[in-house]
Amino acid sequence: EPEVTQTPSHQVTQMGQEVILRCVPISNHLYFYWYRQILGQKVEFLVSFYNNEISEKSEIFDDQFSVERPDGSNFTLKIRSTKLEDSAMYFCASGEAGGWTGELFFGEGSRLTVL
Amino acid sequence: KNEVEQSPQNLTAQEGEFITINCSYSVGISALHWLQQHPGGGIVSLFMLSSGKKKHGRLIATINIQEKHSSLHITASHPRDSAVYICAVKGAQKLVFGQGTRLTINP
């Protein structure tokens, strides 16, 4: 069964370092999302991406975050200069359709620890 | 802004019991997802529904659009059902998540 894969599963980094989290969505999906979950808190929306551009982003997704689809298969989330409060589980999701009917498929998550 | 509230926050039951988890939301939506989060953190989609009822194995999900309420039921619960169950509601693009219900099924 097709699945969304994320790497790395766990990354530890020093504050101020750049981090890139990678996702391989399901191959025929067109809509891509990043969510994050700080330990003990709700899952929060970060950004949605369609047709090679951001379609919606939350207030969390500030200038230190960026997303890219560099090669038609990977979907990356870059955090330019990590802060302690960026420590969280980051989930990638993809869907075949957006809007009202799109079912989402989640990756297993990438746990980021910022020291 | 859509608020999503789940109840209960924690639920412990014995194997075989019938389980109900509730979700209420504050504004109109297009669809509602029930998700399962494993102890390791991974998220699996259980159901997406916009009306009525869906059943998959021992899991049943219902939604009442007028009352802005959904329920997830588990029949003949089993220790392997122990997980966090999350309700998330969908607008045009993003999901808004509830805080989750931690379910523990004891043998």
Short mmCIF file of C-alpha atoms in Angstrom, two decimals:
data_model
loop_
_atom_site.label_atom_id
_atom_site.label_comp_id
_atom_site.label_asym_id
_atom_site.label_seq_id
_atom_site.Cartn_x
_atom_site.Cartn_y
_atom_site.Cartn_z
CA GLU A 1 0.00 0.00 0.00
CA PRO A 2 1.41 3.43 -0.92
CA GLU A 3 2.58 5.48 2.00
CA VAL A 4 4.05 8.85 2.88
CA THR A 5 7.63 8.52 4.09
CA GLN A 6 9.56 11.02 6.17
CA THR A 7 13.25 11.38 6.97
CA PRO A 8 14.91 11.67 9.35
CA SER A 9 12.79 9.99 11.99
CA HIS A 10 14.67 11.90 14.68
CA GLN A 11 17.07 14.83 14.43
CA VAL A 12 18.93 16.57 17.21
CA THR A 13 20.38 19.98 16.41
CA GLN A 14 21.90 22.98 18.11
CA MET A 15 19.95 26.22 18.38
CA GLY A 16 20.62 28.45 15.38
CA GLN A 17 21.37 25.61 12.99
CA GLU A 18 19.45 25.00 9.77
CA VAL A 19 17.36 21.85 9.52
CA ILE A 20 15.75 20.23 6.49
CA LEU A 21 13.00 17.67 6.99
CA ARG A 22 12.17 15.54 4.00
CA CYS A 23 8.97 13.89 2.87
CA VAL A 24 8.14 11.64 -0.05
CA PRO A 25 4.38 11.95 -0.65
CA ILE A 26 2.29 9.30 -2.37
CA SER A 27 3.17 9.52 -6.05
CA ASN A 28 -0.13 10.62 -7.61
CA HIS A 29 -0.97 13.11 -4.87
CA LEU A 30 -1.10 16.79 -5.66
CA TYR A 31 -1.67 18.41 -2.27
CA PHE A 32 0.99 18.49 0.40
CA TYR A 33 0.95 19.65 3.99
CA TRP A 34 3.21 20.09 6.97
CA TYR A 35 1.85 19.89 10.50
CA ARG A 36 3.68 19.97 13.80
CA GLN A 37 2.96 18.71 17.31
CA ILE A 38 4.81 20.12 20.28
CA LEU A 39 5.06 17.47 23.00
CA GLY A 40 1.81 17.25 24.93
CA GLN A 41 -0.03 19.69 22.67
CA LYS A 42 -2.45 19.55 19.74
CA VAL A 43 -1.32 18.96 16.20
CA GLU A 44 -1.08 22.33 14.42
CA PHE A 45 -1.24 23.23 10.76
CA LEU A 46 1.88 24.85 9.30
CA VAL A 47 1.49 25.06 5.53
CA SER A 48 -0.27 23.62 2.50
CA PHE A 49 1.32 23.38 -0.94
CA TYR A 50 -0.25 22.85 -4.35
CA ASN A 51 0.92 23.39 -7.89
CA ASN A 52 4.41 24.28 -6.74
CA GLU A 53 3.36 27.07 -4.47
CA ILE A 54 2.10 27.68 -0.96
CA SER A 55 -1.70 27.73 -0.92
CA GLU A 56 -2.17 28.51 2.76
CA LYS A 57 0.08 29.04 5.77
CA SER A 58 -0.48 29.55 9.46
CA GLU A 59 0.84 32.33 11.66
CA ILE A 60 3.43 29.84 12.92
CA PHE A 61 4.94 29.59 9.43
CA ASP A 62 7.08 32.71 9.61
CA ASP A 63 10.14 33.75 7.62
CA GLN A 64 12.36 31.13 9.19
CA PHE A 65 10.31 28.37 7.55
CA SER A 66 10.25 27.47 3.88
CA VAL A 67 8.95 24.59 1.79
CA GLU A 68 10.09 23.24 -1.52
CA ARG A 69 9.39 20.49 -3.97
CA PRO A 70 12.88 20.32 -5.38
CA ASP A 71 12.64 17.33 -7.71
CA GLY A 72 9.02 16.36 -8.27
CA SER A 73 9.02 13.65 -5.62
CA ASN A 74 10.43 15.10 -2.41
CA PHE A 75 8.66 17.76 -0.36
CA THR A 76 10.90 19.51 2.14
CA LEU A 77 10.46 21.75 5.15
CA LYS A 78 13.43 23.96 5.97
CA ILE A 79 13.89 25.75 9.26
CA ARG A 80 16.59 28.34 8.74
CA SER A 81 17.75 29.11 12.26
CA THR A 82 16.23 26.75 14.78
CA LYS A 83 14.97 27.89 18.14
CA LEU A 84 14.33 25.84 21.27
CA GLU A 85 10.59 26.19 20.71
CA ASP A 86 10.89 24.49 17.30
CA SER A 87 11.35 21.19 19.12
CA ALA A 88 8.37 19.14 18.01
CA MET A 89 7.19 16.25 15.89
CA TYR A 90 6.72 17.38 12.30
CA PHE A 91 4.23 15.51 10.15
CA CYS A 92 4.00 15.56 6.40
CA ALA A 93 0.69 14.68 4.76
CA SER A 94 -0.44 14.36 1.19
CA GLY A 95 -3.77 14.09 -0.58
CA GLU A 96 -5.03 13.30 -4.04
CA ALA A 97 -7.62 16.06 -3.88
CA GLY A 98 -7.76 19.21 -1.87
CA GLY A 99 -10.67 21.26 -0.74
CA TRP A 100 -13.79 19.62 0.52
CA THR A 101 -13.19 16.01 -0.36
CA GLY A 102 -9.53 15.30 0.08
CA GLU A 103 -8.56 12.44 2.33
CA LEU A 104 -5.14 12.88 3.88
CA PHE A 105 -2.36 10.37 4.35
CA PHE A 106 0.21 11.08 7.03
CA GLY A 107 3.85 10.15 7.36
CA GLU A 108 5.25 8.70 10.57
CA GLY A 109 6.68 12.06 11.56
CA SER A 110 10.13 13.54 12.12
CA ARG A 111 11.01 14.35 15.71
CA LEU A 112 13.14 17.49 15.96
CA THR A 113 14.99 18.24 19.17
CA VAL A 114 16.70 21.63 19.42
CA LEU A 115 19.30 21.98 22.17
CA LYS B 1 -11.93 30.36 14.12
CA ASN B 2 -12.99 26.77 14.48
CA GLU B 3 -12.57 25.19 17.88
CA VAL B 4 -12.57 21.43 18.20
CA GLU B 5 -13.29 19.86 21.57
CA GLN B 6 -13.05 16.19 22.39
CA SER B 7 -14.35 14.26 25.35
CA PRO B 8 -13.23 12.53 27.37
CA GLN B 9 -9.57 13.54 27.44
CA ASN B 10 -8.60 10.20 28.95
CA LEU B 11 -10.49 6.93 28.94
CA THR B 12 -9.54 3.63 30.54
CA ALA B 13 -11.67 0.55 29.93
CA GLN B 14 -11.55 -3.21 30.14
CA GLU B 15 -11.08 -5.41 27.13
CA GLY B 16 -14.39 -6.07 25.42
CA GLU B 17 -16.08 -2.85 26.46
CA PHE B 18 -17.91 -0.58 24.01
CA ILE B 19 -16.05 2.72 23.68
CA THR B 20 -17.40 6.11 22.65
CA ILE B 21 -15.30 9.21 22.01
CA ASN B 22 -17.02 12.50 21.24
CA CYS B 23 -16.03 15.52 19.17
CA SER B 24 -17.74 18.90 18.92
CA TYR B 25 -16.76 21.78 16.68
CA SER B 26 -17.85 25.37 16.52
CA VAL B 27 -18.29 26.36 12.87
CA GLY B 28 -19.49 24.72 9.67
CA ILE B 29 -17.11 22.28 8.05
CA SER B 30 -16.83 20.24 4.91
CA ALA B 31 -15.48 17.06 6.42
CA LEU B 32 -14.30 15.56 9.68
CA HIS B 33 -11.42 13.17 10.17
CA TRP B 34 -10.84 10.65 12.92
CA LEU B 35 -7.17 9.85 13.35
CA GLN B 36 -5.26 7.40 15.50
CA GLN B 37 -1.89 8.35 16.95
CA HIS B 38 0.31 5.46 18.02
CA PRO B 39 2.54 5.59 21.11
CA GLY B 40 5.52 6.19 18.81
CA GLY B 41 3.80 9.29 17.45
CA GLY B 42 2.77 8.22 13.94
CA ILE B 43 -0.69 9.25 12.74
CA VAL B 44 -3.06 6.99 10.82
CA SER B 45 -6.27 8.18 9.23
CA LEU B 46 -9.25 6.10 10.36
CA PHE B 47 -12.21 7.87 8.75
CA MET B 48 -13.11 10.91 6.76
CA LEU B 49 -16.81 11.71 6.82
CA SER B 50 -19.07 14.57 5.89
CA SER B 51 -22.45 13.04 6.75
CA GLY B 52 -24.06 10.00 8.27
CA LYS B 53 -22.06 7.04 9.41
CA LYS B 54 -19.08 4.92 8.36
CA LYS B 55 -17.98 1.53 9.61
CA HIS B 56 -14.64 -0.22 9.31
CA GLY B 57 -14.26 -3.45 11.21
CA ARG B 58 -14.93 -2.72 14.88
CA LEU B 59 -14.81 1.03 14.39
CA ILE B 60 -17.87 3.15 13.68
CA ALA B 61 -17.89 6.91 13.11
CA THR B 62 -20.98 9.10 13.00
CA ILE B 63 -21.48 12.77 12.34
CA ASN B 64 -24.40 15.13 12.88
CA ILE B 65 -23.75 18.23 10.79
CA GLN B 66 -26.65 20.20 12.28
CA GLU B 67 -25.46 19.60 15.83
CA LYS B 68 -21.74 19.97 14.89
CA HIS B 69 -20.94 16.73 16.63
CA SER B 70 -19.25 13.45 15.79
CA SER B 71 -18.66 10.24 17.68
CA LEU B 72 -16.17 7.43 17.27
CA HIS B 73 -17.24 4.05 18.62
CA ILE B 74 -15.14 0.96 19.15
CA THR B 75 -16.94 -2.33 19.67
CA ALA B 76 -15.35 -5.27 21.50
CA SER B 77 -12.35 -3.16 22.47
CA HIS B 78 -8.92 -4.78 22.63
CA PRO B 79 -5.62 -3.73 24.24
CA ARG B 80 -4.21 -3.05 20.76
CA ASP B 81 -6.81 -0.26 20.42
CA SER B 82 -4.86 1.67 23.06
CA ALA B 83 -3.78 4.92 21.39
CA VAL B 84 -4.65 8.60 21.19
CA TYR B 85 -7.69 9.26 19.00
CA ILE B 86 -7.84 12.66 17.38
CA CYS B 87 -10.75 14.44 15.75
CA ALA B 88 -9.83 16.99 13.08
CA VAL B 89 -12.16 19.17 11.05
CA LYS B 90 -11.52 20.35 7.54
CA GLY B 91 -12.21 23.59 5.78
CA ALA B 92 -10.98 24.36 2.32
CA GLN B 93 -7.39 23.36 2.94
CA LYS B 94 -6.16 22.82 6.44
CA LEU B 95 -7.21 20.54 9.26
CA VAL B 96 -7.95 21.92 12.72
CA PHE B 97 -7.23 19.32 15.38
CA GLY B 98 -8.78 18.46 18.70
CA GLN B 99 -6.57 17.78 21.68
CA GLY B 100 -7.01 14.03 21.41
CA THR B 101 -8.47 11.33 23.64
CA ARG B 102 -6.01 8.95 25.24
CA LEU B 103 -7.60 5.49 25.28
CA THR B 104 -6.19 2.65 27.38
CA ILE B 105 -7.73 -0.80 27.14
CA ASN B 106 -6.70 -3.17 29.91
CA PRO B 107 -6.69 -6.93 29.36
#
